[in-house]
mmCIF file of C-alpha atoms in Angstrom:
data_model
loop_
_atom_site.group_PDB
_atom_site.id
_atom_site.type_symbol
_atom_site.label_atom_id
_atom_site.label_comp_id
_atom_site.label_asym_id
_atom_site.label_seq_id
_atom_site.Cartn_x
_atom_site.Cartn_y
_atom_site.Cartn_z
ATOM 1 C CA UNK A 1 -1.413 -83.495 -50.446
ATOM 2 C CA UNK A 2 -2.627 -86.710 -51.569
ATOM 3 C CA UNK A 3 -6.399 -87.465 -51.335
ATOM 4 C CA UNK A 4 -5.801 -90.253 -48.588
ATOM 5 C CA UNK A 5 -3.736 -87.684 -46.181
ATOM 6 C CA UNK A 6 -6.671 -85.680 -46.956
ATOM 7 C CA UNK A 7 -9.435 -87.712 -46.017
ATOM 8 C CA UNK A 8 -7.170 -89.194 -42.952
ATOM 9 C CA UNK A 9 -6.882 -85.574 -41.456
ATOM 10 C CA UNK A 10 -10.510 -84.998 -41.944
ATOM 11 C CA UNK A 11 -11.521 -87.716 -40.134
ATOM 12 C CA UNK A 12 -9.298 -86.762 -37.323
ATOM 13 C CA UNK A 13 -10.401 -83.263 -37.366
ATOM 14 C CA UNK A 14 -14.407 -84.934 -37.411
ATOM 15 C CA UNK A 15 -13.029 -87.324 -34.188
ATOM 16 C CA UNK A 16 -11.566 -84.076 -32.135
ATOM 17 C CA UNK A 17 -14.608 -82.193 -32.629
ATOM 18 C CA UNK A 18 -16.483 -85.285 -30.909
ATOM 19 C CA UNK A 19 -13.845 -85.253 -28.673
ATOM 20 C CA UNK A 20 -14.899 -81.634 -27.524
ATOM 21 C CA UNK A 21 -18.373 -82.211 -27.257
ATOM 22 C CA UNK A 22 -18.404 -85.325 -25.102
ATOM 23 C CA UNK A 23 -15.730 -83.473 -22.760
ATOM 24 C CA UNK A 24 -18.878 -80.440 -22.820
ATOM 25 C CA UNK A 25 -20.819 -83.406 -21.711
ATOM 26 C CA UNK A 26 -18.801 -84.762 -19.428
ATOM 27 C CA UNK A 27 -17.481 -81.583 -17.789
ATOM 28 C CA UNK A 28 -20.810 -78.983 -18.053
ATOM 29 C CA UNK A 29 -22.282 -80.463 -14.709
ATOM 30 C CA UNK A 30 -19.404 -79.175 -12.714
ATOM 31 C CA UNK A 31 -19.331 -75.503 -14.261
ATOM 32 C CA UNK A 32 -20.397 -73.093 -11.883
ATOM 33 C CA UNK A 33 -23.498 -71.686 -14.386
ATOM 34 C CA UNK A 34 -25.052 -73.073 -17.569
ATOM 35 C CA UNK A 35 -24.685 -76.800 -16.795
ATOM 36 C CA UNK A 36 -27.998 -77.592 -18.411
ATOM 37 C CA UNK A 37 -26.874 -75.952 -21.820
ATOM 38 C CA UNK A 38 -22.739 -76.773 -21.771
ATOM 39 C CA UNK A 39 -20.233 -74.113 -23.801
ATOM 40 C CA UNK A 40 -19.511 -76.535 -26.703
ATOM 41 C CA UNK A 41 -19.202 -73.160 -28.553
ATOM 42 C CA UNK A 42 -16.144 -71.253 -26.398
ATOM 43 C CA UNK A 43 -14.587 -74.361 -27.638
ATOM 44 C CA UNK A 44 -14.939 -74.075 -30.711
ATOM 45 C CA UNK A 45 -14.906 -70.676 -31.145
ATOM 46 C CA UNK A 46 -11.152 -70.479 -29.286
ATOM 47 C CA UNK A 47 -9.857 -73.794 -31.001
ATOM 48 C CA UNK A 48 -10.662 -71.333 -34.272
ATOM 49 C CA UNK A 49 -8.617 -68.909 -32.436
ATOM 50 C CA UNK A 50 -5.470 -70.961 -32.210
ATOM 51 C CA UNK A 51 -5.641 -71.733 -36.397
ATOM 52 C CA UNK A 52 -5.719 -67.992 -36.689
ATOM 53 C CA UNK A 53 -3.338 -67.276 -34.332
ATOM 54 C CA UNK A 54 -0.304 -68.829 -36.491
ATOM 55 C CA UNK A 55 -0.535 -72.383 -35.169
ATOM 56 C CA UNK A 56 2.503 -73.256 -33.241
ATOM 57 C CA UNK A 57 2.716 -73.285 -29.434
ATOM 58 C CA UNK A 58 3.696 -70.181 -28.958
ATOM 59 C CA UNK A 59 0.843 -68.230 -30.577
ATOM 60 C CA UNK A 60 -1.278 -70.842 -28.991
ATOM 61 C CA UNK A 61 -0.161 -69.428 -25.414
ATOM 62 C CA UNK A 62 -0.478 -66.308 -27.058
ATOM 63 C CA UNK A 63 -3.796 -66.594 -27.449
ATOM 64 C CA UNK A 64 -4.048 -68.101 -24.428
ATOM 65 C CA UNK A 65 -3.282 -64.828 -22.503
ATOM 66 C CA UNK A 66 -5.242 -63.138 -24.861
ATOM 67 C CA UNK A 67 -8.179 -64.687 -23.389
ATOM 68 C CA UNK A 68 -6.997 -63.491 -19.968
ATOM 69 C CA UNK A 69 -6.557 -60.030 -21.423
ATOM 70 C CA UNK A 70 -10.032 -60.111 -23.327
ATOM 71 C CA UNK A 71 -11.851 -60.911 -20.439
ATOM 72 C CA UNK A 72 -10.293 -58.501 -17.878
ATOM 73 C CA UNK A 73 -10.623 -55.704 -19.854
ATOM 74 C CA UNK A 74 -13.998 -56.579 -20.332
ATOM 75 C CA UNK A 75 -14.802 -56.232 -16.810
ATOM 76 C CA UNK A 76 -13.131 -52.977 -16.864
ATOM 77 C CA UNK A 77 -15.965 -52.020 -19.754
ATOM 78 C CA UNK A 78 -18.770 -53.152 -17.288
ATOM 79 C CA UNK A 79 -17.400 -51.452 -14.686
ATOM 80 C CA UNK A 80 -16.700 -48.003 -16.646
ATOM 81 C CA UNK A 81 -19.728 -48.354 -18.035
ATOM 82 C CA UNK A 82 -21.558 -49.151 -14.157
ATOM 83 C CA UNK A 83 -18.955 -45.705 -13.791
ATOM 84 C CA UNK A 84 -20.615 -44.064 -16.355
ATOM 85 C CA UNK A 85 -24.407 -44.819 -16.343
ATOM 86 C CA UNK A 86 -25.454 -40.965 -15.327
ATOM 87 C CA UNK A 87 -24.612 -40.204 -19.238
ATOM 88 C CA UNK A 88 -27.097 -42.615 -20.251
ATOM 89 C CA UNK A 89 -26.958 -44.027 -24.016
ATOM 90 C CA UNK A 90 -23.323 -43.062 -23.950
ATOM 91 C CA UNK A 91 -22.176 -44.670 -21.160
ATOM 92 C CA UNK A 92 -21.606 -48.237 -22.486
ATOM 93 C CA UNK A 93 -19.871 -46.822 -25.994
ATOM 94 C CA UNK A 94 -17.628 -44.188 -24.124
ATOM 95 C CA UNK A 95 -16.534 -47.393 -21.694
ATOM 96 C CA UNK A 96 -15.486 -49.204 -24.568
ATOM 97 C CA UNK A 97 -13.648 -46.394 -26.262
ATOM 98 C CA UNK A 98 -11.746 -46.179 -23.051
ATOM 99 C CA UNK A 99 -10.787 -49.897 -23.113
ATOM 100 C CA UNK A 100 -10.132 -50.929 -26.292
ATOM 101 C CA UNK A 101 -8.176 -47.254 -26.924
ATOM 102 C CA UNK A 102 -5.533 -49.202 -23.875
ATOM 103 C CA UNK A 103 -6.214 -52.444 -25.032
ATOM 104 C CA UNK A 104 -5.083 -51.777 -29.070
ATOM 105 C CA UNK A 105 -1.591 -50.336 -27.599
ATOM 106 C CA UNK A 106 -0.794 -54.187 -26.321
ATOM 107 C CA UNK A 107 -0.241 -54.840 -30.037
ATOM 108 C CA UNK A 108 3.234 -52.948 -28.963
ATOM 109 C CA UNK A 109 3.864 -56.143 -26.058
ATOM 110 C CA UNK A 110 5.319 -59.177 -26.691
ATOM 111 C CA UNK A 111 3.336 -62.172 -25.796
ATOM 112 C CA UNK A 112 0.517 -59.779 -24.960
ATOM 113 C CA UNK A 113 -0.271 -58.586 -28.758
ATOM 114 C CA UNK A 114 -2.264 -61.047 -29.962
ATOM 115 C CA UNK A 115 -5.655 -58.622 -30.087
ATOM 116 C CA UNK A 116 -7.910 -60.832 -32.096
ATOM 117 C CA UNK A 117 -8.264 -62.958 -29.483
ATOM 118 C CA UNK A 118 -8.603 -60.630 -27.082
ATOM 119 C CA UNK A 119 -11.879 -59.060 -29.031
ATOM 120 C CA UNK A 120 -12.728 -62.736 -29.483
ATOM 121 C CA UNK A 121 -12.811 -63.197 -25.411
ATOM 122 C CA UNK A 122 -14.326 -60.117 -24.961
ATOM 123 C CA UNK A 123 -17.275 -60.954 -27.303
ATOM 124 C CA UNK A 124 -17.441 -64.128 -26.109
ATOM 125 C CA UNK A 125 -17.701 -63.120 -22.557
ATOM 126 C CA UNK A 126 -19.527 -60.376 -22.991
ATOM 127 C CA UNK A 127 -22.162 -62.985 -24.863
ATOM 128 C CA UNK A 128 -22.237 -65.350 -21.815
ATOM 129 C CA UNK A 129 -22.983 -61.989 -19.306
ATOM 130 C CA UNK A 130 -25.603 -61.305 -21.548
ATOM 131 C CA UNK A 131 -27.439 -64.720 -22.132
ATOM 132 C CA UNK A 132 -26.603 -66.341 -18.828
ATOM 133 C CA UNK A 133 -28.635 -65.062 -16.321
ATOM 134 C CA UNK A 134 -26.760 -66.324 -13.296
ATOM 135 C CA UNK A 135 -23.421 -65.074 -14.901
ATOM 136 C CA UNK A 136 -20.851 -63.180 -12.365
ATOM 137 C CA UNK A 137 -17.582 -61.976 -13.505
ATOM 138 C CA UNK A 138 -16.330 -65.114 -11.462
ATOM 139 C CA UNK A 139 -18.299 -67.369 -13.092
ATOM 140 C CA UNK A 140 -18.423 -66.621 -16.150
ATOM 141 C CA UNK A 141 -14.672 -65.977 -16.699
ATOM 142 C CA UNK A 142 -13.842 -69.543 -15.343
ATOM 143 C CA UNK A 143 -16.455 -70.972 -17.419
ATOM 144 C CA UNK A 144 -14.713 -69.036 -20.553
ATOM 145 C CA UNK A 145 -11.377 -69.449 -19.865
ATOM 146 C CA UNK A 146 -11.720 -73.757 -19.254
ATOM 147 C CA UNK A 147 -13.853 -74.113 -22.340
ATOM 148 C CA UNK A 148 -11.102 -71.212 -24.338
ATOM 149 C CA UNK A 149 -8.640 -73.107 -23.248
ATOM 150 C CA UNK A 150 -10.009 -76.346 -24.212
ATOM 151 C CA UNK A 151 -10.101 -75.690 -27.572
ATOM 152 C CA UNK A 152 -6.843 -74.052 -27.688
ATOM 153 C CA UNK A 153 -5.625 -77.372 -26.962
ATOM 154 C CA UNK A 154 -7.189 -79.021 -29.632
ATOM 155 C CA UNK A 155 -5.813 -76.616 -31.991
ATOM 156 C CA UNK A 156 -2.862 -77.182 -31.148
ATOM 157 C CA UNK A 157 -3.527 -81.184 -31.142
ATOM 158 C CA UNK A 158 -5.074 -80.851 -34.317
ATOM 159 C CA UNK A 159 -2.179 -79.412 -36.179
ATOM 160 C CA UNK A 160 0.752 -81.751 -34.134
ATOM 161 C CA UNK A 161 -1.535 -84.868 -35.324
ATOM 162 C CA UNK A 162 -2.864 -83.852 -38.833
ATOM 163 C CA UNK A 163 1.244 -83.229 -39.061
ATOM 164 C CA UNK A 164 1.985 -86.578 -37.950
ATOM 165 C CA UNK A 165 -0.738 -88.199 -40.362
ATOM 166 C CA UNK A 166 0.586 -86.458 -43.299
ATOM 167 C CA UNK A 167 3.992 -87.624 -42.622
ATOM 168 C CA UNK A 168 3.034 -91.276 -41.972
ATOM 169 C CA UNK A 169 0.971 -91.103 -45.282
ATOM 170 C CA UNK A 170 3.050 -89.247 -47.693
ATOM 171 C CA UNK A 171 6.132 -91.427 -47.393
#
Protein backbone atom coordinates (compact mmCIF):
# COMPACT_ATOMS: atom_id res chain seq x y z
CA UNK A 1 0.00 0.00 0.00
CA UNK A 2 1.55 3.16 -0.81
CA UNK A 3 2.10 5.74 2.01
CA UNK A 4 -0.51 8.24 0.40
CA UNK A 5 -3.44 5.40 0.32
CA UNK A 6 -2.25 5.06 3.74
CA UNK A 7 -2.50 8.32 5.12
CA UNK A 8 -5.83 8.93 2.84
CA UNK A 9 -7.60 5.94 4.68
CA UNK A 10 -6.46 7.20 7.98
CA UNK A 11 -7.85 10.31 7.64
CA UNK A 12 -11.10 8.82 6.63
CA UNK A 13 -11.08 6.40 9.39
CA UNK A 14 -10.15 9.83 11.88
CA UNK A 15 -13.41 11.68 9.89
CA UNK A 16 -15.92 8.51 10.62
CA UNK A 17 -14.98 8.36 14.11
CA UNK A 18 -16.09 12.20 14.29
CA UNK A 19 -18.79 11.20 12.38
CA UNK A 20 -19.96 8.84 15.31
CA UNK A 21 -19.51 11.12 17.96
CA UNK A 22 -21.40 14.12 16.64
CA UNK A 23 -24.33 11.58 15.66
CA UNK A 24 -23.87 10.57 19.89
CA UNK A 25 -24.38 14.25 20.12
CA UNK A 26 -26.91 14.74 18.01
CA UNK A 27 -28.99 11.64 18.77
CA UNK A 28 -28.27 11.06 22.90
CA UNK A 29 -31.15 13.59 23.80
CA UNK A 30 -33.75 11.37 22.31
CA UNK A 31 -32.50 7.97 23.97
CA UNK A 32 -34.79 6.83 26.44
CA UNK A 33 -31.83 6.80 29.46
CA UNK A 34 -28.32 8.26 29.63
CA UNK A 35 -28.90 11.36 27.47
CA UNK A 36 -26.62 13.45 29.64
CA UNK A 37 -23.61 10.95 29.11
CA UNK A 38 -24.40 9.57 25.20
CA UNK A 39 -23.08 5.73 24.22
CA UNK A 40 -20.22 6.96 21.97
CA UNK A 41 -18.70 3.65 23.23
CA UNK A 42 -21.53 0.83 21.93
CA UNK A 43 -20.40 2.49 18.84
CA UNK A 44 -17.34 1.93 18.88
CA UNK A 45 -17.16 -1.04 20.58
CA UNK A 46 -19.72 -2.80 17.76
CA UNK A 47 -18.06 -0.91 14.71
CA UNK A 48 -14.87 -3.11 16.25
CA UNK A 49 -17.23 -5.91 16.04
CA UNK A 50 -17.92 -5.71 12.34
CA UNK A 51 -13.73 -5.64 11.54
CA UNK A 52 -13.69 -8.82 13.53
CA UNK A 53 -16.50 -10.25 12.20
CA UNK A 54 -14.87 -10.80 8.55
CA UNK A 55 -15.88 -7.46 7.06
CA UNK A 56 -18.29 -7.94 4.29
CA UNK A 57 -22.06 -7.42 4.59
CA UNK A 58 -22.93 -10.48 5.45
CA UNK A 59 -20.92 -10.95 8.67
CA UNK A 60 -21.89 -7.42 9.29
CA UNK A 61 -25.70 -8.61 9.56
CA UNK A 62 -24.24 -11.36 11.24
CA UNK A 63 -23.20 -9.51 13.84
CA UNK A 64 -26.00 -7.63 13.65
CA UNK A 65 -28.26 -10.49 14.97
CA UNK A 66 -25.69 -11.31 17.20
CA UNK A 67 -26.46 -8.28 19.05
CA UNK A 68 -30.11 -9.35 19.13
CA UNK A 69 -29.01 -12.74 20.38
CA UNK A 70 -26.47 -11.23 23.02
CA UNK A 71 -28.89 -9.17 24.50
CA UNK A 72 -31.86 -11.60 24.79
CA UNK A 73 -30.06 -14.12 26.27
CA UNK A 74 -28.88 -11.76 28.59
CA UNK A 75 -32.19 -11.09 29.91
CA UNK A 76 -32.68 -14.70 30.20
CA UNK A 77 -29.37 -14.55 32.71
CA UNK A 78 -31.17 -11.78 34.80
CA UNK A 79 -34.09 -13.50 34.88
CA UNK A 80 -32.55 -17.10 35.84
CA UNK A 81 -30.58 -15.49 38.02
CA UNK A 82 -33.97 -13.28 39.65
CA UNK A 83 -35.06 -17.46 39.31
CA UNK A 84 -32.34 -18.42 41.23
CA UNK A 85 -31.57 -15.87 44.03
CA UNK A 86 -32.62 -18.46 47.06
CA UNK A 87 -29.01 -20.15 46.25
CA UNK A 88 -27.38 -17.01 46.94
CA UNK A 89 -23.62 -16.48 45.60
CA UNK A 90 -24.45 -19.11 43.05
CA UNK A 91 -27.30 -17.88 41.61
CA UNK A 92 -25.87 -15.35 39.09
CA UNK A 93 -22.86 -17.98 37.91
CA UNK A 94 -25.31 -21.05 37.64
CA UNK A 95 -27.68 -18.50 35.36
CA UNK A 96 -24.94 -17.94 33.16
CA UNK A 97 -23.83 -21.52 32.86
CA UNK A 98 -27.36 -22.15 31.79
CA UNK A 99 -27.23 -19.49 29.03
CA UNK A 100 -24.17 -19.45 27.52
CA UNK A 101 -24.18 -23.65 27.72
CA UNK A 102 -27.55 -22.84 24.87
CA UNK A 103 -26.06 -19.93 23.59
CA UNK A 104 -22.37 -21.71 22.47
CA UNK A 105 -24.58 -24.46 20.47
CA UNK A 106 -25.73 -21.38 17.95
CA UNK A 107 -22.15 -21.70 16.66
CA UNK A 108 -24.00 -24.88 14.86
CA UNK A 109 -26.75 -22.03 13.04
CA UNK A 110 -26.21 -20.28 10.14
CA UNK A 111 -26.50 -16.60 10.36
CA UNK A 112 -26.93 -17.08 14.10
CA UNK A 113 -23.14 -18.30 14.89
CA UNK A 114 -21.41 -15.39 15.12
CA UNK A 115 -20.80 -15.77 19.23
CA UNK A 116 -18.25 -13.07 19.71
CA UNK A 117 -20.59 -10.67 19.24
CA UNK A 118 -23.04 -12.10 21.05
CA UNK A 119 -20.60 -12.09 24.38
CA UNK A 120 -19.75 -8.62 23.11
CA UNK A 121 -23.68 -7.54 23.47
CA UNK A 122 -24.04 -9.32 26.42
CA UNK A 123 -21.12 -7.49 28.16
CA UNK A 124 -22.04 -4.53 26.79
CA UNK A 125 -25.54 -4.69 28.00
CA UNK A 126 -24.95 -6.17 30.92
CA UNK A 127 -22.43 -2.92 31.53
CA UNK A 128 -25.24 -0.39 30.75
CA UNK A 129 -27.78 -2.47 33.46
CA UNK A 130 -25.12 -2.09 35.74
CA UNK A 131 -23.96 1.64 35.42
CA UNK A 132 -27.25 3.12 34.30
CA UNK A 133 -29.40 3.45 37.00
CA UNK A 134 -32.63 4.06 35.16
CA UNK A 135 -31.79 1.06 32.79
CA UNK A 136 -34.90 -1.44 31.95
CA UNK A 137 -34.50 -4.29 29.67
CA UNK A 138 -36.53 -1.93 27.24
CA UNK A 139 -34.40 0.72 27.51
CA UNK A 140 -31.43 -0.34 27.61
CA UNK A 141 -31.66 -2.86 24.71
CA UNK A 142 -32.91 -0.03 22.33
CA UNK A 143 -30.27 2.17 23.51
CA UNK A 144 -27.67 -0.85 22.65
CA UNK A 145 -28.96 -2.07 19.71
CA UNK A 146 -29.20 1.86 17.83
CA UNK A 147 -25.75 2.75 19.03
CA UNK A 148 -24.52 -1.42 17.98
CA UNK A 149 -25.93 -0.88 15.05
CA UNK A 150 -24.50 2.41 14.39
CA UNK A 151 -21.24 1.37 14.37
CA UNK A 152 -21.87 -1.68 12.47
CA UNK A 153 -22.59 0.64 9.80
CA UNK A 154 -19.56 2.40 9.91
CA UNK A 155 -17.68 -0.70 9.70
CA UNK A 156 -19.04 -1.58 7.03
CA UNK A 157 -18.64 2.16 5.50
CA UNK A 158 -15.26 2.15 6.56
CA UNK A 159 -14.09 -0.82 4.63
CA UNK A 160 -16.50 0.01 1.21
CA UNK A 161 -14.68 3.62 1.35
CA UNK A 162 -11.06 2.87 2.54
CA UNK A 163 -11.67 0.24 -0.62
CA UNK A 164 -12.68 2.89 -2.85
CA UNK A 165 -9.68 5.25 -1.72
CA UNK A 166 -7.18 2.64 -2.31
CA UNK A 167 -8.42 2.03 -5.70
CA UNK A 168 -8.62 5.71 -6.72
CA UNK A 169 -5.00 6.08 -5.32
CA UNK A 170 -3.16 3.08 -6.41
CA UNK A 171 -3.91 3.42 -10.11
Amino acid sequence: MKAISFAAGAAYTALLAFVIVCIDQLIKQYMPIGAEKGFTYIAFVAWAVYFFSGCTGKDGIRAAIGFVVGITFSVGIMLIAGALASTGFVAVPLAVFIVVFIVLYLEKVPWVDLIPAMFVASGTYFGIMTYVPEATFGTAACVELTYGFIGLLFGWITITGKGIITKALEK
